[in-house]
Tab-separated table of C-alpha atoms in Angstrom:
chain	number	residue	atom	x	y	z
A	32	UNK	CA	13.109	-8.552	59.681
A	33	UNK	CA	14.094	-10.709	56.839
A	34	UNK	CA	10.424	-10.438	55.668
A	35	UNK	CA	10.491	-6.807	55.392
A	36	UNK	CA	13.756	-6.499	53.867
A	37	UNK	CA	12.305	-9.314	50.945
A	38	UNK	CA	9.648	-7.450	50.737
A	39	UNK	CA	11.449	-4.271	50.193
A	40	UNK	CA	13.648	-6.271	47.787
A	41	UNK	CA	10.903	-7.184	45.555
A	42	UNK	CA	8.916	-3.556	45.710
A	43	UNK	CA	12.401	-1.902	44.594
A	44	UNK	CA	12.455	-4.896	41.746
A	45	UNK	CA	9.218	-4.000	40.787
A	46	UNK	CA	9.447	-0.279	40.653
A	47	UNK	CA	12.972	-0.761	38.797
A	48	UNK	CA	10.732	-2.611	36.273
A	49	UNK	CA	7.827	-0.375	36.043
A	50	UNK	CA	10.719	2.638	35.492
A	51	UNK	CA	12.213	0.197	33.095
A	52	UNK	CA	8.846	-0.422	30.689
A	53	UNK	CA	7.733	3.015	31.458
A	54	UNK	CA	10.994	4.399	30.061
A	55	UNK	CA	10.926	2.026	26.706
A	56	UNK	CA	7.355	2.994	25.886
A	57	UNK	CA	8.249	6.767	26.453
A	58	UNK	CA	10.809	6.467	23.863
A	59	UNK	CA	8.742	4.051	21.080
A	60	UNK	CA	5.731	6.442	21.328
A	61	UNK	CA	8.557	9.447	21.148
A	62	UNK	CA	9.714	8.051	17.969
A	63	UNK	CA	6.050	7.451	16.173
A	64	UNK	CA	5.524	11.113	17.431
A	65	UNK	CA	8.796	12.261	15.462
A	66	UNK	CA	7.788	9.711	12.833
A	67	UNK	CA	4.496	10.921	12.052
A	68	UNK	CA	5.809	14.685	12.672
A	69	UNK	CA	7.965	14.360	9.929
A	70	UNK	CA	5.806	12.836	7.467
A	71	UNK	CA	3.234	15.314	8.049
A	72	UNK	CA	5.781	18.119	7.759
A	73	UNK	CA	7.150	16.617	4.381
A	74	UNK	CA	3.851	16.332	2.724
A	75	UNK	CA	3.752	19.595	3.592
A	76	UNK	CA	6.279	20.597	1.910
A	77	UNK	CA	5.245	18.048	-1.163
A	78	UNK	CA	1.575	17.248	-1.392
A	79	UNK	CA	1.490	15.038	-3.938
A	80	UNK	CA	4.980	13.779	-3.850
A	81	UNK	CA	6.107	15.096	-6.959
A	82	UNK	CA	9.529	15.634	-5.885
A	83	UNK	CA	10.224	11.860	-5.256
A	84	UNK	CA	10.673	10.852	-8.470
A	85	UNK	CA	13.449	13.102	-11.200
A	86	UNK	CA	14.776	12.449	-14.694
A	87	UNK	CA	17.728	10.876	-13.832
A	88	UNK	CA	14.846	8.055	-12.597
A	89	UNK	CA	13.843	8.212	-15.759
A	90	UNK	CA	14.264	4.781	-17.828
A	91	UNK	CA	17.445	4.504	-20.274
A	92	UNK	CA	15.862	3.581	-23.709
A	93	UNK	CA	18.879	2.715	-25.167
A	94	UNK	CA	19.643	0.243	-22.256
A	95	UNK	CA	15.588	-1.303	-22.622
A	96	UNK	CA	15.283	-4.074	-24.839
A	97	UNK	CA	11.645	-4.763	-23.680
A	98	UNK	CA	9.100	-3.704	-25.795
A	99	UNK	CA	6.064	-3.743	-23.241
A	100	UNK	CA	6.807	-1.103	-20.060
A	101	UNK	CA	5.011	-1.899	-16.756
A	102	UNK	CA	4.286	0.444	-13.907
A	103	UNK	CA	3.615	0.093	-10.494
A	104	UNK	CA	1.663	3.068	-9.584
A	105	UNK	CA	0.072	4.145	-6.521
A	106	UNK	CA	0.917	3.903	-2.354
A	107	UNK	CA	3.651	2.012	-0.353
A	108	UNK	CA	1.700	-1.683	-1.099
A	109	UNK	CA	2.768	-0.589	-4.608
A	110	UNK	CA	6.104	0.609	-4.060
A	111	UNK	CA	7.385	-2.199	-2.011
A	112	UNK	CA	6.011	-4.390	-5.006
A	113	UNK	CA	9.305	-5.905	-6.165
A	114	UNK	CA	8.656	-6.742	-9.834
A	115	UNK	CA	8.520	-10.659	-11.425
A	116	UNK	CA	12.000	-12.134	-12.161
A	117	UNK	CA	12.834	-13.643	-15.687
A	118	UNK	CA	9.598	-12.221	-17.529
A	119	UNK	CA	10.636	-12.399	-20.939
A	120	UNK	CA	9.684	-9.211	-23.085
A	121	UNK	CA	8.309	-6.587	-20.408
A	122	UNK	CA	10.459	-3.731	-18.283
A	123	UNK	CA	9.364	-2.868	-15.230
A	124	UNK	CA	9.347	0.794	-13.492
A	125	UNK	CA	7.831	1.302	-9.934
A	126	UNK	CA	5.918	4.508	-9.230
A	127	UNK	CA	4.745	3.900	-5.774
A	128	UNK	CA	4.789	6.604	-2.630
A	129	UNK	CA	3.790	5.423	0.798
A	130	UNK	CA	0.961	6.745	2.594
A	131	UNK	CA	-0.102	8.239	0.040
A	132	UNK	CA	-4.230	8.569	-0.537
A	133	UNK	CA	-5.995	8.034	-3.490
A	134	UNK	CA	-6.040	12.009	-4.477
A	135	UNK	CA	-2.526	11.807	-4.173
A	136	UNK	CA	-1.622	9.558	-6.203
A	137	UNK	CA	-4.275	10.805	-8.855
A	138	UNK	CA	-2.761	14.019	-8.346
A	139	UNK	CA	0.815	13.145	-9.797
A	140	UNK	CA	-0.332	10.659	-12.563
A	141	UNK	CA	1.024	13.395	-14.979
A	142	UNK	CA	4.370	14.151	-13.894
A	143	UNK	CA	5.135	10.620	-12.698
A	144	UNK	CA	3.340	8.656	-15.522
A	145	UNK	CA	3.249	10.293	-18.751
A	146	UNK	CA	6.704	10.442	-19.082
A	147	UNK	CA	7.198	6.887	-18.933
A	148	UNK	CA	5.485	6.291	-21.981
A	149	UNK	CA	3.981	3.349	-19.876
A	150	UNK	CA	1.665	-0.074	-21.920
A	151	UNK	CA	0.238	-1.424	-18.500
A	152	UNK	CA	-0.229	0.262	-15.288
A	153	UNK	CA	-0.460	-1.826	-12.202
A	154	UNK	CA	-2.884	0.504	-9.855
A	155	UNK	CA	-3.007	-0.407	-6.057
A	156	UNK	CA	-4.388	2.184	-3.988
A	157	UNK	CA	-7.075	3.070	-1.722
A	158	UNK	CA	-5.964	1.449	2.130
A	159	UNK	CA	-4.423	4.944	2.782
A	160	UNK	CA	-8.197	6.419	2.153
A	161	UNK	CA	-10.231	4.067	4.103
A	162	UNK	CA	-7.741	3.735	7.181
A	163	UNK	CA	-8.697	7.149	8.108
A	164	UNK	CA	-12.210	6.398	8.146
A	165	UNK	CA	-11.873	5.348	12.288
A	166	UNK	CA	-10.566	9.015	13.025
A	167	UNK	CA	-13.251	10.455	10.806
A	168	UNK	CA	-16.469	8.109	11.052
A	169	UNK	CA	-18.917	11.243	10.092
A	170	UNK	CA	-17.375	11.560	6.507
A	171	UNK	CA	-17.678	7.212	5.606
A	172	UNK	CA	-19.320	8.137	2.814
A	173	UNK	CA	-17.740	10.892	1.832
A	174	UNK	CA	-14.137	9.237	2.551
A	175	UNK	CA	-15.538	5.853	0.330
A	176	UNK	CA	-17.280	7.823	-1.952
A	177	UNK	CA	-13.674	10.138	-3.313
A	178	UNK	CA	-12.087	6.633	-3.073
A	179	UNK	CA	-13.742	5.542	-5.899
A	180	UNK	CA	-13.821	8.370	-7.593
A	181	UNK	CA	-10.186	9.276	-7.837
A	182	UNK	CA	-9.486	5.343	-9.162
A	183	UNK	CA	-12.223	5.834	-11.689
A	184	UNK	CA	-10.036	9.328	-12.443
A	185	UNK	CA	-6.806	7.298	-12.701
A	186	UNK	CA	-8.155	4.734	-14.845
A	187	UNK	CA	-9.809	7.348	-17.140
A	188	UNK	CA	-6.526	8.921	-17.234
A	189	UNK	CA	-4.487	5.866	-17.508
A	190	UNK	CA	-7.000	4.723	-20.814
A	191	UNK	CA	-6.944	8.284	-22.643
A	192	UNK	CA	-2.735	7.525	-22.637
A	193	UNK	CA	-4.149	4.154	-24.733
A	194	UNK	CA	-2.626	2.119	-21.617
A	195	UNK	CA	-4.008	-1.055	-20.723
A	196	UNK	CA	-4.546	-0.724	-16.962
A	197	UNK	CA	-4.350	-4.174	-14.092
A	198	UNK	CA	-6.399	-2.873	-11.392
A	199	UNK	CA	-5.785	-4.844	-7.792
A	200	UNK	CA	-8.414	-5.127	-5.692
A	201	UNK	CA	-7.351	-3.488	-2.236
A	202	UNK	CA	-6.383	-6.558	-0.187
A	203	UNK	CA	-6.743	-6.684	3.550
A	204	UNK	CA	-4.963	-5.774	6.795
A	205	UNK	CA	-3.261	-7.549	8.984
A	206	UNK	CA	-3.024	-7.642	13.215
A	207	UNK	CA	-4.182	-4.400	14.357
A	208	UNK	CA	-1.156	-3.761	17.240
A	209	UNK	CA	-2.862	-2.945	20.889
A	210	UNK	CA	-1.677	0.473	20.813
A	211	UNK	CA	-3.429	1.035	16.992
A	212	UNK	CA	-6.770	-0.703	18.462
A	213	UNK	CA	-8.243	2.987	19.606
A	214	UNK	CA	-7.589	4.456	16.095
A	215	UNK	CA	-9.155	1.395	14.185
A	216	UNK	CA	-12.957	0.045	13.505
A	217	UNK	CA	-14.152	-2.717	11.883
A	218	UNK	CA	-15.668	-0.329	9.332
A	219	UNK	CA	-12.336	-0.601	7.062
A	220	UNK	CA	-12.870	-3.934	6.658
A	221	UNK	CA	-16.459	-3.112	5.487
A	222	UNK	CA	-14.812	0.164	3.454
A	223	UNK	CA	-12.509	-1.984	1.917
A	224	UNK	CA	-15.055	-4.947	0.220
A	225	UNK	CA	-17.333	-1.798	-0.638
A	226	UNK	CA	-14.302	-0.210	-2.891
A	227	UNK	CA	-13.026	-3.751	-4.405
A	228	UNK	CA	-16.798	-4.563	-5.733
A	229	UNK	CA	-17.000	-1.220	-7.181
A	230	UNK	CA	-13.447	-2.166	-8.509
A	231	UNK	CA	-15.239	-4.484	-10.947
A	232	UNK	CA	-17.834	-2.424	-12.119
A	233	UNK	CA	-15.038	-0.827	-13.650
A	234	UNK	CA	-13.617	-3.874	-15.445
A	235	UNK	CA	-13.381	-3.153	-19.386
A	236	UNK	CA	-11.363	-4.790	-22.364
A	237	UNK	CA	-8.250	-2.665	-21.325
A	238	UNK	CA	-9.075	-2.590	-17.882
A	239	UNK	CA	-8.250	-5.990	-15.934
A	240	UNK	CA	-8.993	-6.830	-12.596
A	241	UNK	CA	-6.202	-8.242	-10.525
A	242	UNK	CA	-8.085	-9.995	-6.995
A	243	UNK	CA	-5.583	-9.632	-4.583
A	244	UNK	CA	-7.731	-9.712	-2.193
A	245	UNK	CA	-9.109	-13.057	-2.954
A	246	UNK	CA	-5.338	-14.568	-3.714
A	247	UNK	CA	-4.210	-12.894	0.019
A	248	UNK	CA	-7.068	-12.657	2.453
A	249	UNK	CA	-8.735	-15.165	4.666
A	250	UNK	CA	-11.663	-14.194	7.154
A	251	UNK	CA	-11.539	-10.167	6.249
A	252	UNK	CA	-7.352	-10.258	6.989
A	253	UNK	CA	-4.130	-11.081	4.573
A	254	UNK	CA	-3.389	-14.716	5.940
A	255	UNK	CA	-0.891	-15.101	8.129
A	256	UNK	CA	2.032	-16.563	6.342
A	257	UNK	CA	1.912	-13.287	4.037
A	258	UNK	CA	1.607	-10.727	6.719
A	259	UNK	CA	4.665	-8.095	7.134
A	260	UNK	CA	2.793	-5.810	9.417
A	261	UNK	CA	-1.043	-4.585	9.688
A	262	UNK	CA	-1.190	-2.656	6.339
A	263	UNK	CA	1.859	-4.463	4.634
A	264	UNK	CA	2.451	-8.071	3.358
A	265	UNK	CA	5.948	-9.720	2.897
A	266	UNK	CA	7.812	-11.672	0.201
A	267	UNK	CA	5.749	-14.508	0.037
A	268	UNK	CA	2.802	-12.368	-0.465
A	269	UNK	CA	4.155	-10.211	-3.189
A	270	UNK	CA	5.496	-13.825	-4.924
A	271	UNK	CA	1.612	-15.064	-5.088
A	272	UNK	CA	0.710	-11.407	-6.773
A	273	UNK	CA	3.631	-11.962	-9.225
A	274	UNK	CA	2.173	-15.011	-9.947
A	275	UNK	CA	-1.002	-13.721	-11.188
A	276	UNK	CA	0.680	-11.008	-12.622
A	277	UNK	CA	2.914	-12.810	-14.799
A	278	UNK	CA	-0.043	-15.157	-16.406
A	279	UNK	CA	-2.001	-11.511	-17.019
A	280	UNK	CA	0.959	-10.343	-18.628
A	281	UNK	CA	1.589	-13.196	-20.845
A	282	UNK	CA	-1.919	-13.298	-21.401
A	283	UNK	CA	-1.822	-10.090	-22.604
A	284	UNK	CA	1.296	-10.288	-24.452
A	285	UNK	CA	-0.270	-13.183	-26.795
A	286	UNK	CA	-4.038	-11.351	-27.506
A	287	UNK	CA	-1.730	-8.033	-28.195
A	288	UNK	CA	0.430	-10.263	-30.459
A	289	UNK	CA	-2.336	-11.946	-32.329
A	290	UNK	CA	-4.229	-8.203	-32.300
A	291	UNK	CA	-1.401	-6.809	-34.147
A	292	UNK	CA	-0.623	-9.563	-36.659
């Protein structure tokens, strides 16, 4: 009797925690559902994301002592790009959308850039392009192939505004998450090596190459102190980019100097 009624005990306990984790998954994949609902319905709404960005984000002149402007320009790994502190003679504007592809963000260069009057453009794009590649694997090339293109496009752009562009390499992702596993390939690991050595073909005297994938990545992932989730690196990550950054920029500061003397 006292067997059944432990064995009833612990068949209640387990259904109680099967309802439990059932429940709790319901309600995570609920919200991702509403998440990605709402995304989809707001680039909808705003293709290109031209809304996100108004005059009153505009940069004071009167407040900017700086005479070099720097912008961060392209998807979220640019707009959660927290610019270097103490960097004597440079201002620093952030232009970057998240999730945004690489035809988005070439599609706003006009309304978001030109106005800024920018000197150096920090591009990072491109993850948002090849991540889809899993979900489409019959358009790779074609996917890869508009990739490049659409950088090329903002560079051009970015060069015909007499702009000195920084071009960063796309650096890799992190942990894929079980429940992204079905939606992912190793093919944007491949994708994303095939877009950064085009990167350099593009490499001119006003176009620098910034090799964040080579400062973050270890074994085709960012390494594991820098990792804030699978398409997103933290702090410490962003600190070894400024680093870079800043000797670029004073690199370029001095030659522009010396240029102008």
């Amino acid at each position: 009797m006292q067997k059944r009624q432990r064995l009833f005990r612990l068949t209640f306990l387990l259904s109680l925690v099967a309802l439990v984790l059932s429940l709790v998954i319901n309600i995570f994949l609920l919200s991702q559902a509403k998440s990605y609902y709402l995304q989809l319905n707001k680039t909808n709404l705003d293709p290109f994301g031209l809304q996100t960005f108004n005059n009153d984000s505009l940069p004071d002149s009167s407040l900017t002592t700086s005479p070099v402007t720097v912008v961060f320009f392209g998807d979220s790994r640019a707009a959660m790009w927290v610019s270097p502190a103490k960097l004597n003679g440079f201002s620093f504007i952030n232009r970057g959308i998240g999730n945004q592809t690489s035809t988005q963000v070439l599609g706003r260069f006009e309304q978001h850039i030109l106005p800024l009057k920018t000197d150096i453009i920090v591009v990072q794009v491109g993850i948002n392009d090849l991540k889809a590649i899993p979900l489409f694997p019959h358009q790779k090339a074609t996917i890869i192939s508009n990739c490049k293109a659409n950088i090329k496009q903002i560079v051009a752009r970015s060069l015909s505004r007499d702009a000195t562009v920084i071009l960063t390499t796309i650096f890799p992702i992190g942990p894929v998450p079980l429940i992204r596993q079905p939606f992912w390939s190793p093919d944007v690991a491949q994708a994303v090596k095939e877009v950064n050595a085009y990167l350099y073909s593009l490499k001119a005297k006003n176009v620098l190459i910034l090799d964040a994938y080579s400062l973050l990545g270890e074994n085709q992932q960012v390494q594991s102190q820098y990792v804030y989730d699978t398409l997103h690196i933290n702090r410490r990550g962003y600190k070894v980019l400024n680093q870079e950054l800043t000797k670029m920029l004073s690199t370029w500061l001095i030659d522009n100097s010396i240029n102008n003397s």
